[in-house]
Amino acid sequence: MATSPALPYALEVNPESALQFTITKDPPTPNDGLGDHGATRCTMTLRHPGLTNEHLAFKVKTTQPRRYLVRPNQGIVAPGSSETVSILLVDKDRQVLWSTYDSLGQSALDHSKDKFLVQSCVVSDEFASQFKNEPLGEGGQFKKELVEALTAMWNSTSSDPKTPVYNKKLQVRHVVDTSASSAASAAGGGNASAAGAGRLPGTFAEGADSQNKIEAMSPQQLYEEVKSLRRKYEELVAFSVNLTAERDILNNTLEQTKRDLHREVATRKSLEKQGFQGGSRGAEKANKGGGGAMSTMVLAVIIVFFVAVRATNSGALGVLHGVPVVGGLLGFQKIEAPKKKHVSSEEL
């Protein structure tokens, strides 16, 4: 019996700590009480503890949404009432679990990482009135409008820290029922033998030989042969399932790698484009700077030339004849100063 968490917004969950799925070699029949439409099933009960007069909304999550089908996965529980949630294990995963058990034993299934999370919170009477006397439709769910309303409510609740939400985690256990598997195999042996005997042969000689071998076998040998064929068939199915899962993983990895490659190429092109633009701008500045300096130099030479011509015409360049280097460059002859004559005392 589940104990109450003593919170007005918490539902009592039964079972309290773990959900157990019974794995059989063959899928259960729809009328054996183990599943729905030949699927392995586990039930969970959510009860309103009556600590508040308001309705409680619930939502069931799992770490393996492709392996388990939860019906219903969300809903409303009135005060003092309860809701039964059915969890179906997909038959493909049942086969994988059985193959794992057949190869490695029960210990390989004792440490399942699958988990479930049950969330509950208080909702207003106005919101809860939408679900009053509303039956569950196909697939164990409410109609589309109500499902969308619940989804929107949970989205707003998750973003609102003022609304308290109760979280209950449940582990998963996979237990193999070998007695049910043996009984199912024994019951299905005759049908499998009849199916194998009625198979069309490739040639007439092959069919006659196969018929003779079947007639020569004892019932125990026929059972063993059918059992062996069934085991090989299940191994082939399990291999196909694993191969499909690996293919999906490789496809996802390939797509992620392609996205990363496209992102890297786009980033590199962007960087190269930015570098080219920067180099072009630098060259333009250098060209502009060099062109400006050259223009200035040419203008200065022209101005100096005209000034020199004008000075030559006016005879103003004569002042430069005393400059040793400049005077030589301008073609001035060196003018020596007249020597002073020495006058002796006798001449006086």
Short mmCIF file of C-alpha atoms in Angstrom, two decimals:
data_model
loop_
_atom_site.label_atom_id
_atom_site.label_comp_id
_atom_site.label_asym_id
_atom_site.label_seq_id
_atom_site.Cartn_x
_atom_site.Cartn_y
_atom_site.Cartn_z
CA MET A 1 0.00 0.00 0.00
CA ALA A 2 1.41 3.39 -0.96
CA THR A 3 2.00 5.79 1.91
CA SER A 4 0.75 9.35 1.63
CA PRO A 5 3.47 11.99 1.17
CA ALA A 6 1.35 14.36 3.39
CA LEU A 7 1.34 17.07 0.73
CA PRO A 8 -1.99 18.49 -0.44
CA TYR A 9 -0.84 18.52 -4.08
CA ALA A 10 0.67 14.99 -4.06
CA LEU A 11 -1.02 11.86 -5.39
CA GLU A 12 -0.54 8.46 -3.79
CA VAL A 13 1.22 6.18 -6.28
CA ASN A 14 0.85 2.40 -6.19
CA PRO A 15 3.23 0.61 -6.63
CA GLU A 16 5.33 2.94 -4.57
CA SER A 17 8.91 2.33 -5.76
CA ALA A 18 9.10 0.11 -8.86
CA LEU A 19 7.05 -1.07 -11.85
CA GLN A 20 7.45 -4.74 -12.71
CA PHE A 21 7.02 -6.14 -16.23
CA THR A 22 6.78 -9.90 -16.70
CA ILE A 23 8.70 -10.98 -19.80
CA THR A 24 7.63 -14.15 -21.62
CA LYS A 25 9.14 -15.94 -24.58
CA ASP A 26 5.98 -15.58 -26.64
CA PRO A 27 3.68 -12.56 -26.63
CA PRO A 28 0.74 -12.91 -24.21
CA THR A 29 -2.69 -13.48 -25.70
CA PRO A 30 -5.27 -10.69 -25.37
CA ASN A 31 -7.42 -12.73 -22.96
CA ASP A 32 -4.79 -13.97 -20.51
CA GLY A 33 -4.86 -10.82 -18.38
CA LEU A 34 -1.22 -9.97 -19.02
CA GLY A 35 -1.61 -7.41 -21.75
CA ASP A 36 -3.68 -5.61 -24.29
CA HIS A 37 -3.63 -6.90 -27.87
CA GLY A 38 -0.78 -9.27 -27.08
CA ALA A 39 1.43 -6.73 -25.25
CA THR A 40 3.04 -7.07 -21.82
CA ARG A 41 1.37 -4.66 -19.44
CA CYS A 42 1.84 -3.12 -16.00
CA THR A 43 -0.74 -1.05 -14.15
CA MET A 44 -0.26 1.88 -11.80
CA THR A 45 -2.90 3.43 -9.51
CA LEU A 46 -2.98 7.13 -8.69
CA ARG A 47 -5.20 8.04 -5.73
CA HIS A 48 -6.26 11.45 -4.45
CA PRO A 49 -5.46 11.39 -0.69
CA GLY A 50 -8.22 13.89 0.14
CA LEU A 51 -5.94 16.42 1.86
CA THR A 52 -7.48 19.16 -0.26
CA ASN A 53 -10.88 19.70 -1.84
CA GLU A 54 -9.32 20.75 -5.13
CA HIS A 55 -8.70 18.48 -8.10
CA LEU A 56 -5.21 17.20 -8.83
CA ALA A 57 -3.71 16.94 -12.32
CA PHE A 58 -1.16 14.23 -13.09
CA LYS A 59 1.38 13.56 -15.82
CA VAL A 60 3.45 10.41 -16.37
CA LYS A 61 6.87 10.60 -18.06
CA THR A 62 9.42 7.92 -18.93
CA THR A 63 13.04 7.81 -20.04
CA GLN A 64 12.09 5.36 -22.82
CA PRO A 65 8.98 6.79 -24.57
CA ARG A 66 9.46 4.46 -27.58
CA ARG A 67 9.54 1.35 -25.41
CA TYR A 68 6.50 2.05 -23.24
CA LEU A 69 3.00 3.25 -24.10
CA VAL A 70 1.30 5.04 -21.20
CA ARG A 71 -2.52 5.20 -21.24
CA PRO A 72 -3.48 7.80 -20.16
CA ASN A 73 -0.25 9.73 -19.66
CA GLN A 74 -2.05 12.76 -18.14
CA GLY A 75 -5.40 13.51 -16.58
CA ILE A 76 -7.42 14.85 -13.64
CA VAL A 77 -8.18 13.08 -10.33
CA ALA A 78 -11.10 14.26 -8.20
CA PRO A 79 -10.88 14.37 -4.37
CA GLY A 80 -11.22 10.89 -2.87
CA SER A 81 -11.10 9.13 -6.26
CA SER A 82 -8.36 7.27 -8.12
CA GLU A 83 -7.11 6.76 -11.68
CA THR A 84 -5.62 3.59 -13.17
CA VAL A 85 -2.76 4.06 -15.63
CA SER A 86 -1.89 1.21 -18.00
CA ILE A 87 1.70 0.93 -19.23
CA LEU A 88 2.34 -1.31 -22.24
CA LEU A 89 5.73 -2.73 -23.18
CA VAL A 90 6.22 -2.73 -26.95
CA ASP A 91 6.49 -6.29 -28.28
CA LYS A 92 9.69 -5.51 -30.20
CA ASP A 93 11.42 -4.56 -26.95
CA ARG A 94 9.95 -7.63 -25.23
CA GLN A 95 11.73 -9.78 -27.82
CA VAL A 96 14.99 -7.92 -27.24
CA LEU A 97 14.70 -8.39 -23.47
CA TRP A 98 13.93 -12.08 -23.90
CA SER A 99 16.95 -12.52 -26.19
CA THR A 100 19.12 -10.78 -23.60
CA TYR A 101 17.81 -13.12 -20.91
CA ASP A 102 18.31 -16.17 -23.14
CA SER A 103 21.94 -15.18 -23.78
CA LEU A 104 23.05 -13.70 -20.45
CA GLY A 105 20.47 -14.75 -17.89
CA GLN A 106 18.27 -12.82 -15.44
CA SER A 107 21.24 -10.86 -14.05
CA ALA A 108 21.45 -8.94 -17.35
CA LEU A 109 17.92 -7.59 -16.74
CA ASP A 110 18.29 -6.79 -13.03
CA HIS A 111 19.92 -3.40 -13.58
CA SER A 112 17.49 -1.68 -15.91
CA LYS A 113 18.06 2.04 -16.39
CA ASP A 114 14.44 2.67 -17.42
CA LYS A 115 12.59 5.06 -15.11
CA PHE A 116 9.18 6.67 -14.76
CA LEU A 117 8.24 10.04 -13.26
CA VAL A 118 4.77 10.86 -11.93
CA GLN A 119 4.02 14.57 -11.48
CA SER A 120 0.96 16.08 -9.81
CA CYS A 121 -0.28 19.57 -8.95
CA VAL A 122 -3.44 21.38 -7.91
CA VAL A 123 -5.76 22.77 -10.61
CA SER A 124 -8.75 25.06 -10.33
CA ASP A 125 -12.31 23.74 -10.29
CA GLU A 126 -13.03 25.66 -13.48
CA PHE A 127 -10.23 23.87 -15.31
CA ALA A 128 -11.17 20.48 -13.83
CA SER A 129 -14.83 20.88 -14.86
CA GLN A 130 -13.79 20.37 -18.51
CA PHE A 131 -12.90 16.74 -17.74
CA LYS A 132 -16.00 15.89 -15.72
CA ASN A 133 -17.80 12.84 -17.16
CA GLU A 134 -15.47 12.85 -20.18
CA PRO A 135 -14.73 9.26 -21.26
CA LEU A 136 -11.32 8.20 -22.53
CA GLY A 137 -11.19 7.81 -26.27
CA GLU A 138 -9.20 5.51 -28.52
CA GLY A 139 -5.76 4.71 -27.14
CA GLY A 140 -6.79 5.48 -23.57
CA GLN A 141 -6.51 9.26 -24.00
CA PHE A 142 -8.89 12.20 -23.75
CA LYS A 143 -10.09 13.94 -26.87
CA LYS A 144 -7.73 16.29 -28.65
CA GLU A 145 -9.02 19.54 -27.15
CA LEU A 146 -8.64 18.29 -23.57
CA VAL A 147 -5.18 16.87 -24.24
CA GLU A 148 -4.07 20.23 -25.64
CA ALA A 149 -5.53 22.00 -22.58
CA LEU A 150 -3.61 19.70 -20.22
CA THR A 151 -0.40 20.15 -22.20
CA ALA A 152 -0.73 23.95 -22.09
CA MET A 153 -1.45 23.81 -18.35
CA TRP A 154 1.71 21.76 -17.67
CA ASN A 155 3.79 24.09 -19.83
CA SER A 156 2.63 27.12 -17.86
CA THR A 157 3.13 25.27 -14.55
CA SER A 158 6.72 24.33 -15.38
CA SER A 159 7.53 28.00 -16.07
CA ASP A 160 5.76 29.25 -12.92
CA PRO A 161 7.86 28.68 -9.77
CA LYS A 162 4.93 29.66 -7.55
CA THR A 163 2.96 26.51 -8.44
CA PRO A 164 4.21 23.53 -6.39
CA VAL A 165 4.63 20.25 -8.27
CA TYR A 166 5.06 16.85 -6.66
CA ASN A 167 7.52 14.46 -8.37
CA LYS A 168 7.52 10.72 -7.77
CA LYS A 169 10.21 8.56 -9.38
CA LEU A 170 9.73 4.85 -10.08
CA GLN A 171 12.27 2.25 -11.12
CA VAL A 172 11.55 -0.51 -13.68
CA ARG A 173 12.07 -4.25 -13.17
CA HIS A 174 11.98 -6.87 -15.91
CA VAL A 175 11.26 -10.36 -14.62
CA VAL A 176 11.18 -13.42 -16.89
CA ASP A 177 8.42 -16.00 -16.42
CA THR A 178 9.99 -19.21 -17.70
CA SER A 179 7.01 -21.41 -16.81
CA ALA A 180 4.62 -19.38 -18.98
CA SER A 181 7.18 -19.39 -21.80
CA SER A 182 7.57 -23.20 -21.68
CA ALA A 183 3.82 -23.73 -21.67
CA ALA A 184 3.35 -21.37 -24.59
CA SER A 185 6.11 -23.08 -26.57
CA ALA A 186 4.63 -26.52 -25.92
CA ALA A 187 1.17 -25.36 -26.93
CA GLY A 188 2.47 -23.77 -30.10
CA GLY A 189 4.68 -26.69 -31.10
CA GLY A 190 1.95 -28.58 -32.91
CA ASN A 191 0.87 -25.56 -34.89
CA ALA A 192 4.47 -24.78 -35.88
CA SER A 193 5.01 -28.37 -37.02
CA ALA A 194 1.86 -28.29 -39.09
CA ALA A 195 2.93 -25.00 -40.63
CA GLY A 196 6.35 -26.42 -41.44
CA ALA A 197 4.87 -29.60 -42.91
CA GLY A 198 2.43 -27.62 -45.05
CA ARG A 199 5.13 -25.38 -46.51
CA LEU A 200 5.51 -25.68 -50.29
CA PRO A 201 8.78 -27.47 -51.20
CA GLY A 202 11.26 -26.10 -53.75
CA THR A 203 11.18 -29.32 -55.83
CA PHE A 204 9.11 -32.48 -55.82
CA ALA A 205 12.06 -34.62 -54.71
CA GLU A 206 12.84 -32.20 -51.88
CA GLY A 207 9.23 -32.23 -50.76
CA ALA A 208 9.07 -36.03 -50.78
CA ASP A 209 12.31 -36.34 -48.85
CA SER A 210 11.20 -33.76 -46.28
CA GLN A 211 7.85 -35.55 -45.87
CA ASN A 212 9.59 -38.87 -45.28
CA LYS A 213 11.88 -37.34 -42.65
CA ILE A 214 8.96 -35.74 -40.83
CA GLU A 215 6.99 -39.00 -40.82
CA ALA A 216 10.02 -40.87 -39.50
CA MET A 217 10.44 -38.51 -36.52
CA SER A 218 9.00 -39.23 -33.12
CA PRO A 219 6.79 -36.64 -31.42
CA GLN A 220 9.66 -35.66 -29.14
CA GLN A 221 12.00 -35.18 -32.12
CA LEU A 222 9.38 -33.08 -33.88
CA TYR A 223 9.00 -30.94 -30.80
CA GLU A 224 12.75 -30.46 -30.50
CA GLU A 225 13.03 -29.58 -34.20
CA VAL A 226 10.26 -27.02 -33.94
CA LYS A 227 11.80 -25.62 -30.77
CA SER A 228 15.15 -25.24 -32.52
CA LEU A 229 13.56 -23.49 -35.51
CA ARG A 230 11.62 -21.18 -33.22
CA ARG A 231 14.80 -20.26 -31.34
CA LYS A 232 16.59 -19.49 -34.59
CA TYR A 233 13.67 -17.39 -35.75
CA GLU A 234 13.66 -15.38 -32.49
CA GLU A 235 17.42 -14.85 -32.73
CA LEU A 236 16.95 -13.59 -36.28
CA VAL A 237 14.20 -11.21 -35.16
CA ALA A 238 16.33 -9.93 -32.28
CA PHE A 239 19.27 -9.44 -34.61
CA SER A 240 17.06 -7.52 -37.04
CA VAL A 241 15.78 -5.31 -34.23
CA ASN A 242 19.29 -4.58 -32.98
CA LEU A 243 20.47 -3.92 -36.52
CA THR A 244 17.62 -1.47 -37.05
CA ALA A 245 18.47 0.32 -33.80
CA GLU A 246 22.14 0.57 -34.80
CA ARG A 247 21.11 1.88 -38.21
CA ASP A 248 19.02 4.60 -36.59
CA ILE A 249 21.91 5.55 -34.30
CA LEU A 250 24.32 5.72 -37.25
CA ASN A 251 21.85 7.79 -39.26
CA ASN A 252 21.47 10.25 -36.38
CA THR A 253 25.24 10.43 -35.97
CA LEU A 254 25.68 11.01 -39.70
CA GLU A 255 23.11 13.79 -39.73
CA GLN A 256 24.75 15.44 -36.74
CA THR A 257 28.15 15.19 -38.43
CA LYS A 258 26.74 16.76 -41.60
CA ARG A 259 25.26 19.63 -39.61
CA ASP A 260 28.58 20.19 -37.82
CA LEU A 261 30.45 20.10 -41.15
CA HIS A 262 28.08 22.62 -42.77
CA ARG A 263 28.39 24.85 -39.73
CA GLU A 264 32.20 24.66 -39.85
CA VAL A 265 32.27 25.41 -43.59
CA ALA A 266 29.95 28.38 -43.16
CA THR A 267 32.07 29.72 -40.28
CA ARG A 268 35.27 29.36 -42.30
CA LYS A 269 33.77 31.10 -45.33
CA SER A 270 32.58 33.93 -43.12
CA LEU A 271 36.03 34.35 -41.59
CA GLU A 272 37.72 34.24 -45.00
CA LYS A 273 35.29 36.82 -46.33
CA GLN A 274 35.94 39.12 -43.39
CA GLY A 275 39.73 38.75 -43.84
CA PHE A 276 39.52 39.52 -47.57
CA GLN A 277 37.48 42.63 -46.94
CA GLY A 278 39.96 43.78 -44.29
CA GLY A 279 42.91 43.26 -46.67
CA SER A 280 41.16 45.12 -49.46
CA ARG A 281 40.43 48.03 -47.17
CA GLY A 282 44.09 48.16 -46.04
CA ALA A 283 45.32 48.11 -49.64
CA GLU A 284 42.91 50.88 -50.53
CA LYS A 285 44.19 52.98 -47.63
CA ALA A 286 47.82 52.29 -48.59
CA ASN A 287 47.11 53.21 -52.20
CA LYS A 288 45.32 56.34 -51.15
CA GLY A 289 48.16 57.28 -48.78
CA GLY A 290 50.87 56.56 -51.40
CA GLY A 291 48.99 58.43 -54.10
CA GLY A 292 48.57 61.43 -51.82
CA ALA A 293 52.29 61.48 -50.95
CA MET A 294 53.25 61.21 -54.62
CA SER A 295 50.88 64.00 -55.59
CA THR A 296 52.32 66.21 -52.86
CA MET A 297 55.88 65.54 -53.98
CA VAL A 298 55.10 66.30 -57.64
CA LEU A 299 53.35 69.53 -56.61
CA ALA A 300 56.33 70.55 -54.48
CA VAL A 301 58.76 69.89 -57.36
CA ILE A 302 56.64 72.00 -59.73
CA ILE A 303 56.47 74.86 -57.23
CA VAL A 304 60.23 74.75 -56.66
CA PHE A 305 60.82 74.69 -60.40
CA PHE A 306 58.74 77.81 -61.00
CA VAL A 307 60.32 79.60 -58.06
CA ALA A 308 63.79 78.78 -59.41
CA VAL A 309 62.91 80.06 -62.89
CA ARG A 310 61.53 83.27 -61.47
CA ALA A 311 64.55 83.78 -59.25
CA THR A 312 66.88 83.20 -62.21
CA ASN A 313 65.13 85.81 -64.29
CA SER A 314 65.31 88.37 -61.50
CA GLY A 315 68.96 87.64 -60.70
CA ALA A 316 68.12 86.81 -57.14
CA LEU A 317 70.16 83.60 -57.20
CA GLY A 318 73.41 85.54 -56.98
CA VAL A 319 73.21 85.44 -53.21
CA LEU A 320 73.81 81.68 -53.39
CA HIS A 321 77.22 81.95 -55.04
CA GLY A 322 78.91 82.04 -51.65
CA VAL A 323 77.46 78.72 -50.62
CA PRO A 324 80.10 76.14 -51.46
CA VAL A 325 77.97 73.19 -52.49
CA VAL A 326 74.88 74.98 -53.74
CA GLY A 327 76.90 77.50 -55.67
CA GLY A 328 78.78 74.75 -57.47
CA LEU A 329 75.59 72.97 -58.34
CA LEU A 330 74.11 76.16 -59.74
CA GLY A 331 77.22 76.81 -61.92
CA PHE A 332 78.61 79.89 -60.10
CA GLN A 333 82.33 80.51 -60.41
CA LYS A 334 84.28 80.97 -57.26
CA ILE A 335 85.18 84.62 -56.70
CA GLU A 336 88.31 85.10 -54.66
CA ALA A 337 88.70 88.18 -52.45
CA PRO A 338 91.47 90.63 -53.51
CA LYS A 339 94.74 90.20 -51.63
CA LYS A 340 95.96 93.12 -49.50
CA LYS A 341 99.35 94.51 -50.58
CA HIS A 342 102.04 94.55 -47.86
CA VAL A 343 103.64 98.02 -47.46
CA SER A 344 107.09 98.04 -45.94
CA SER A 345 108.58 100.81 -43.84
CA GLU A 346 111.16 101.61 -46.45
CA GLU A 347 108.47 102.42 -48.99
CA LEU A 348 106.99 104.76 -46.51
#
